[in-house]
Amino acid sequence: AIEVSVRNICIYKIKRITLKMYTRRAFSILRNFSTRDLHLGNLKFSPIFPGTSNVLKTLPLARLPQAQSTFINTLQIRSYAKSKDKKKEKGKKAGKVEINEAQLREVINFDGVNDHMQKAVQQMRDDFVKHLSLRSTSGAIESLRVHIDGAEHELQELAQISRKNPKTIVVNMIAFPQTIPDVLKAIANSGMNLNPQQDGTTIFIPIPKVTKEHRENLSKNAKTLFIKYRDLIRDIQNNTIKKLKKQSDISKDDIFAIQTQVTAIADKYIAEADKLLATKQKELIGES
């Protein structure tokens, strides 16, 4: 009875050792799938039972279709999932921001912000018309801004303006002769390539020929005006966001959402101003 018990215990231990060995080797096989044929010639198998040493010499992968398919397909699925996630993230970044006006009105002066940005673009458009003409017109001269003692006036408020001939504009300063130095300075710095000539209380403005240099200068002036109004729009945006962040009763998520929308509104008006600049420069340089 003792011999039978010892023999049974030995057989049980041998079975457990055999199971552990083949389990480990099975995992090793799965981890080392790299070629079409699975070569196990370098692996040494201790013969536990007679005739088992050469069983696994070279095993084609085709004999393990389920193991191969499961392992490789799992890797492919993970790879595709990452690729799709990246595409989704890129799509979100490049996506258009939706403007929720109702949400914005609850926390900021949306109408005021929108109106100020819109007016900045309109003012730039007006300045392009008034100050960036290839040929100076009486209208452009009339609306010329003159700074006097810290105040700003249009030239037509200070003088009578007329055209003597197609090549000369006459500015009569008899009503406010004391402002002549300021008017001369404003005309010379108008960016219209004008060279005013004073005769008593009268200023004569010869209209210059349109040269390539003049066109290029006007184009540079257009860029300067664009930068001025672009920065104005950004200032409106930044001031709005600064006030928003001071409100303690708004969550961080809501602040971020509103900040994103305000930035999108500013970007829209800057893009509009940029299109106006491109059109104006094309006109000034003479490109078709």
GROMACS .gro file of C-alpha atoms in nm, residues 18-274:
model
  257
   18THR     CA    1   0.514   1.832  -1.756
   19LEU     CA    2   0.210   2.064  -1.767
   20LYS     CA    3   0.411   2.360  -1.636
   21MET     CA    4   0.691   2.306  -1.888
   22TYR     CA    5   0.461   2.288  -2.189
   23THR     CA    6   0.256   2.582  -2.065
   24ARG     CA    7   0.568   2.799  -2.043
   25ARG     CA    8   0.686   2.687  -2.384
   26ALA     CA    9   0.343   2.756  -2.533
   27PHE     CA   10   0.363   3.118  -2.413
   28SER     CA   11   0.719   3.141  -2.542
   29ILE     CA   12   0.602   3.021  -2.884
   30LEU     CA   13   0.324   3.281  -2.899
   31ARG     CA   14   0.562   3.562  -2.801
   32ASN     CA   15   0.809   3.473  -3.074
   33PHE     CA   16   0.581   3.473  -3.382
   34SER     CA   17   0.795   3.665  -3.635
   35THR     CA   18   0.818   3.458  -3.956
   36ARG     CA   19   0.590   3.243  -4.162
   37ASP     CA   20   0.754   2.923  -4.025
   38LEU     CA   21   0.812   2.882  -3.654
   39HIS     CA   22   1.159   2.733  -3.602
   40LEU     CA   23   1.210   2.560  -3.273
   41GLY     CA   24   1.531   2.375  -3.360
   42ASN     CA   25   1.728   2.580  -3.111
   43LEU     CA   26   1.489   2.500  -2.829
   44LYS     CA   27   1.591   2.202  -2.617
   45PHE     CA   28   1.315   1.975  -2.488
   46SER     CA   29   1.409   1.731  -2.213
   47PRO     CA   30   1.251   1.395  -2.290
   48ILE     CA   31   1.020   1.322  -2.002
   49PHE     CA   32   0.875   1.027  -2.183
   50PRO     CA   33   1.047   0.823  -2.453
   51GLY     CA   34   0.998   0.951  -2.809
   52THR     CA   35   0.903   1.310  -2.723
   53SER     CA   36   1.238   1.483  -2.787
   54ASN     CA   37   1.191   1.546  -3.162
   55VAL     CA   38   0.817   1.610  -3.171
   56LEU     CA   39   0.857   1.990  -3.204
   57LYS     CA   40   1.147   2.020  -3.447
   58THR     CA   41   1.004   2.267  -3.699
   59LEU     CA   42   0.639   2.367  -3.673
   60PRO     CA   43   0.479   2.566  -3.960
   61LEU     CA   44   0.265   2.854  -3.846
   62ALA     CA   45  -0.014   2.722  -4.063
   63ARG     CA   46  -0.059   2.452  -3.804
   64LEU     CA   47  -0.148   2.717  -3.547
   65PRO     CA   48  -0.389   2.935  -3.744
   66GLN     CA   49  -0.596   3.042  -3.449
   67ALA     CA   50  -0.299   3.149  -3.236
   68GLN     CA   51  -0.138   3.342  -3.522
   69SER     CA   52  -0.460   3.511  -3.632
   70THR     CA   53  -0.561   3.615  -3.282
   71PHE     CA   54  -0.223   3.763  -3.192
   72ILE     CA   55  -0.156   3.957  -3.514
   73ASN     CA   56  -0.511   4.086  -3.558
   74THR     CA   57  -0.509   4.218  -3.203
   75LEU     CA   58  -0.203   4.428  -3.281
   76GLN     CA   59  -0.360   4.557  -3.602
   77ILE     CA   60  -0.680   4.660  -3.428
   78ARG     CA   61  -0.484   4.854  -3.166
   79SER     CA   62  -0.283   5.030  -3.435
   80TYR     CA   63  -0.592   5.130  -3.632
   81ALA     CA   64  -0.764   5.256  -3.321
   82LYS     CA   65  -0.471   5.488  -3.242
   83SER     CA   66  -0.467   5.616  -3.599
   84LYS     CA   67  -0.837   5.693  -3.593
   85ASP     CA   68  -0.808   5.867  -3.258
   86LYS     CA   69  -0.531   6.091  -3.395
   87LYS     CA   70  -0.742   6.178  -3.698
   88LYS     CA   71  -1.036   6.263  -3.474
   89GLU     CA   72  -0.816   6.487  -3.260
   90LYS     CA   73  -0.683   6.665  -3.568
   91GLY     CA   74  -1.037   6.706  -3.694
   92LYS     CA   75  -1.145   6.862  -3.370
   93LYS     CA   76  -0.855   7.109  -3.371
   94ALA     CA   77  -0.920   7.211  -3.731
   95GLY     CA   78  -1.297   7.218  -3.681
   96LYS     CA   79  -1.506   7.532  -3.685
   97VAL     CA   80  -1.597   7.677  -3.345
   98GLU     CA   81  -1.971   7.712  -3.300
   99ILE     CA   82  -2.078   8.046  -3.155
  100ASN     CA   83  -2.345   8.015  -2.886
  101GLU     CA   84  -2.472   8.373  -2.864
  102ALA     CA   85  -2.718   8.291  -2.584
  103GLN     CA   86  -2.439   8.153  -2.367
  104LEU     CA   87  -2.213   8.449  -2.443
  105ARG     CA   88  -2.481   8.707  -2.358
  106GLU     CA   89  -2.519   8.555  -2.011
  107VAL     CA   90  -2.161   8.634  -1.910
  108ILE     CA   91  -2.024   8.905  -2.143
  109ASN     CA   92  -2.149   9.205  -2.337
  110PHE     CA   93  -2.163   9.004  -2.659
  111ASP     CA   94  -2.336   9.271  -2.867
  112GLY     CA   95  -2.086   9.535  -2.756
  113VAL     CA   96  -1.784   9.315  -2.829
  114ASN     CA   97  -1.918   9.211  -3.169
  115ASP     CA   98  -2.010   9.571  -3.257
  116HIS     CA   99  -1.666   9.710  -3.165
  117MET     CA  100  -1.485   9.447  -3.372
  118GLN     CA  101  -1.715   9.507  -3.666
  119LYS     CA  102  -1.659   9.883  -3.645
  120ALA     CA  103  -1.282   9.830  -3.647
  121VAL     CA  104  -1.307   9.649  -3.981
  122GLN     CA  105  -1.539   9.916  -4.120
  123GLN     CA  106  -1.304  10.194  -4.009
  124MET     CA  107  -1.015  10.020  -4.182
  125ARG     CA  108  -1.223   9.994  -4.499
  126ASP     CA  109  -1.302  10.368  -4.481
  127ASP     CA  110  -0.935  10.455  -4.426
  128PHE     CA  111  -0.839  10.250  -4.730
  129VAL     CA  112  -1.080  10.451  -4.944
  130LYS     CA  113  -0.982  10.790  -4.802
  131HIS     CA  114  -0.606  10.758  -4.770
  132LEU     CA  115  -0.494  10.495  -5.017
  133SER     CA  116  -0.614  10.621  -5.352
  134LEU     CA  117  -0.382  10.600  -5.650
  135ARG     CA  118  -0.495  10.947  -5.750
  136SER     CA  119  -0.575  11.201  -5.480
  137THR     CA  120  -0.934  11.325  -5.492
  138SER     CA  121  -1.106  11.620  -5.332
  139GLY     CA  122  -1.307  11.375  -5.121
  140ALA     CA  123  -0.992  11.218  -4.979
  141ILE     CA  124  -0.852  11.562  -4.896
  142GLU     CA  125  -1.178  11.678  -4.736
  143SER     CA  126  -1.188  11.385  -4.494
  144LEU     CA  127  -0.820  11.420  -4.401
  145ARG     CA  128  -0.776  11.426  -4.021
  146VAL     CA  129  -0.598  11.727  -3.871
  147HIS     CA  130  -0.475  11.724  -3.509
  148ILE     CA  131  -0.508  12.062  -3.336
  149ASP     CA  132  -0.436  12.107  -2.963
  150GLY     CA  133  -0.513  11.744  -2.884
  151ALA     CA  134  -0.838  11.743  -3.081
  152GLU     CA  135  -0.902  11.588  -3.422
  153HIS     CA  136  -1.087  11.765  -3.704
  154GLU     CA  137  -1.160  11.689  -4.068
  155LEU     CA  138  -0.994  11.932  -4.307
  156GLN     CA  139  -1.330  12.029  -4.458
  157GLU     CA  140  -1.430  12.170  -4.115
  158LEU     CA  141  -1.137  12.414  -4.131
  159ALA     CA  142  -1.111  12.508  -4.498
  160GLN     CA  143  -1.284  12.543  -4.835
  161ILE     CA  144  -1.157  12.280  -5.077
  162SER     CA  145  -1.187  12.294  -5.455
  163ARG     CA  146  -1.013  12.166  -5.767
  164LYS     CA  147  -0.838  12.433  -5.974
  165ASN     CA  148  -0.763  12.192  -6.258
  166PRO     CA  149  -0.723  11.812  -6.300
  167LYS     CA  150  -0.371  11.834  -6.156
  168THR     CA  151  -0.417  12.078  -5.864
  169ILE     CA  152  -0.637  12.095  -5.551
  170VAL     CA  153  -0.681  12.431  -5.373
  171VAL     CA  154  -0.735  12.458  -4.995
  172ASN     CA  155  -0.854  12.801  -4.876
  173MET     CA  156  -0.760  12.853  -4.508
  174ILE     CA  157  -0.897  13.205  -4.467
  175ALA     CA  158  -1.144  13.099  -4.196
  176PHE     CA  159  -0.879  12.943  -3.967
  177PRO     CA  160  -0.537  13.073  -4.077
  178GLN     CA  161  -0.382  12.983  -3.739
  179THR     CA  162  -0.426  12.614  -3.821
  180ILE     CA  163  -0.223  12.628  -4.146
  181PRO     CA  164   0.093  12.465  -3.992
  182ASP     CA  165  -0.118  12.174  -3.862
  183VAL     CA  166  -0.294  12.136  -4.198
  184LEU     CA  167   0.036  12.136  -4.390
  185LYS     CA  168   0.169  11.866  -4.157
  186ALA     CA  169  -0.145  11.654  -4.195
  187ILE     CA  170  -0.131  11.674  -4.576
  188ALA     CA  171   0.239  11.590  -4.591
  189ASN     CA  172   0.192  11.291  -4.356
  190SER     CA  173  -0.127  11.164  -4.521
  191GLY     CA  174   0.050  10.884  -4.705
  192MET     CA  175  -0.087  11.008  -5.037
  193ASN     CA  176   0.251  11.130  -5.162
  194LEU     CA  177   0.140  11.494  -5.151
  195ASN     CA  178   0.367  11.799  -5.142
  196PRO     CA  179   0.155  12.100  -5.030
  197GLN     CA  180   0.264  12.454  -5.123
  198GLN     CA  181   0.148  12.754  -4.919
  199ASP     CA  182   0.069  13.097  -5.066
  200GLY     CA  183  -0.068  13.324  -4.792
  201THR     CA  184  -0.386  13.164  -4.658
  202THR     CA  185  -0.412  12.933  -4.959
  203ILE     CA  186  -0.257  12.588  -4.990
  204PHE     CA  187  -0.201  12.436  -5.334
  205ILE     CA  188  -0.174  12.059  -5.360
  206PRO     CA  189  -0.025  11.927  -5.687
  207ILE     CA  190  -0.152  11.578  -5.769
  208PRO     CA  191   0.154  11.358  -5.831
  209LYS     CA  192   0.196  11.108  -6.112
  210VAL     CA  193   0.142  10.748  -6.019
  211THR     CA  194   0.485  10.583  -6.004
  212LYS     CA  195   0.590  10.232  -5.905
  213GLU     CA  196   0.749  10.372  -5.590
  214HIS     CA  197   0.425  10.551  -5.502
  215ARG     CA  198   0.228  10.229  -5.549
  216GLU     CA  199   0.467  10.038  -5.322
  217ASN     CA  200   0.448  10.306  -5.053
  218LEU     CA  201   0.068  10.295  -5.062
  219SER     CA  202   0.081   9.917  -5.031
  220LYS     CA  203   0.304   9.947  -4.723
  221ASN     CA  204   0.064  10.203  -4.576
  222ALA     CA  205  -0.222   9.959  -4.631
  223LYS     CA  206  -0.031   9.695  -4.434
  224THR     CA  207   0.032   9.946  -4.154
  225LEU     CA  208  -0.338  10.027  -4.132
  226PHE     CA  209  -0.426   9.657  -4.127
  227ILE     CA  210  -0.185   9.593  -3.836
  228LYS     CA  211  -0.335   9.887  -3.648
  229TYR     CA  212  -0.691   9.754  -3.670
  230ARG     CA  213  -0.588   9.391  -3.623
  231ASP     CA  214  -0.424   9.488  -3.293
  232LEU     CA  215  -0.735   9.684  -3.198
  233ILE     CA  216  -0.950   9.373  -3.248
  234ARG     CA  217  -0.706   9.165  -3.042
  235ASP     CA  218  -0.718   9.426  -2.765
  236ILE     CA  219  -1.098   9.398  -2.757
  237GLN     CA  220  -1.066   9.019  -2.742
  238ASN     CA  221  -0.804   9.022  -2.462
  239ASN     CA  222  -0.991   9.278  -2.251
  240THR     CA  223  -1.310   9.074  -2.280
  241ILE     CA  224  -1.135   8.755  -2.171
  242LYS     CA  225  -0.959   8.937  -1.886
  243LYS     CA  226  -1.295   9.057  -1.750
  244LEU     CA  227  -1.441   8.710  -1.795
  245LYS     CA  228  -1.169   8.544  -1.584
  246LYS     CA  229  -1.240   8.782  -1.297
  247GLN     CA  230  -1.592   8.639  -1.257
  248SER     CA  231  -1.568   8.388  -0.973
  249ASP     CA  232  -1.913   8.236  -1.027
  250ILE     CA  233  -1.819   8.077  -1.362
  251SER     CA  234  -1.660   7.733  -1.385
  252LYS     CA  235  -1.325   7.680  -1.555
  253ASP     CA  236  -1.489   7.474  -1.829
  254ASP     CA  237  -1.737   7.751  -1.907
  255ILE     CA  238  -1.461   8.012  -1.907
  256PHE     CA  239  -1.260   7.802  -2.154
  257ALA     CA  240  -1.564   7.752  -2.380
  258ILE     CA  241  -1.649   8.123  -2.382
  259GLN     CA  242  -1.284   8.224  -2.430
  260THR     CA  243  -1.265   7.994  -2.733
  261GLN     CA  244  -1.576   8.152  -2.882
  262VAL     CA  245  -1.456   8.509  -2.825
  263THR     CA  246  -1.125   8.420  -2.993
  264ALA     CA  247  -1.315   8.268  -3.286
  265ILE     CA  248  -1.517   8.590  -3.328
  266ALA     CA  249  -1.197   8.797  -3.328
  267ASP     CA  250  -1.037   8.559  -3.579
  268LYS     CA  251  -1.338   8.600  -3.807
  269TYR     CA  252  -1.309   8.979  -3.819
  270ILE     CA  253  -0.930   8.968  -3.858
  271ALA     CA  254  -0.972   8.728  -4.151
  272GLU     CA  255  -1.220   8.974  -4.305
  273ALA     CA  256  -0.972   9.259  -4.260
  274ASP     CA  257  -0.696   9.046  -4.410
   0.00000   0.00000   0.00000
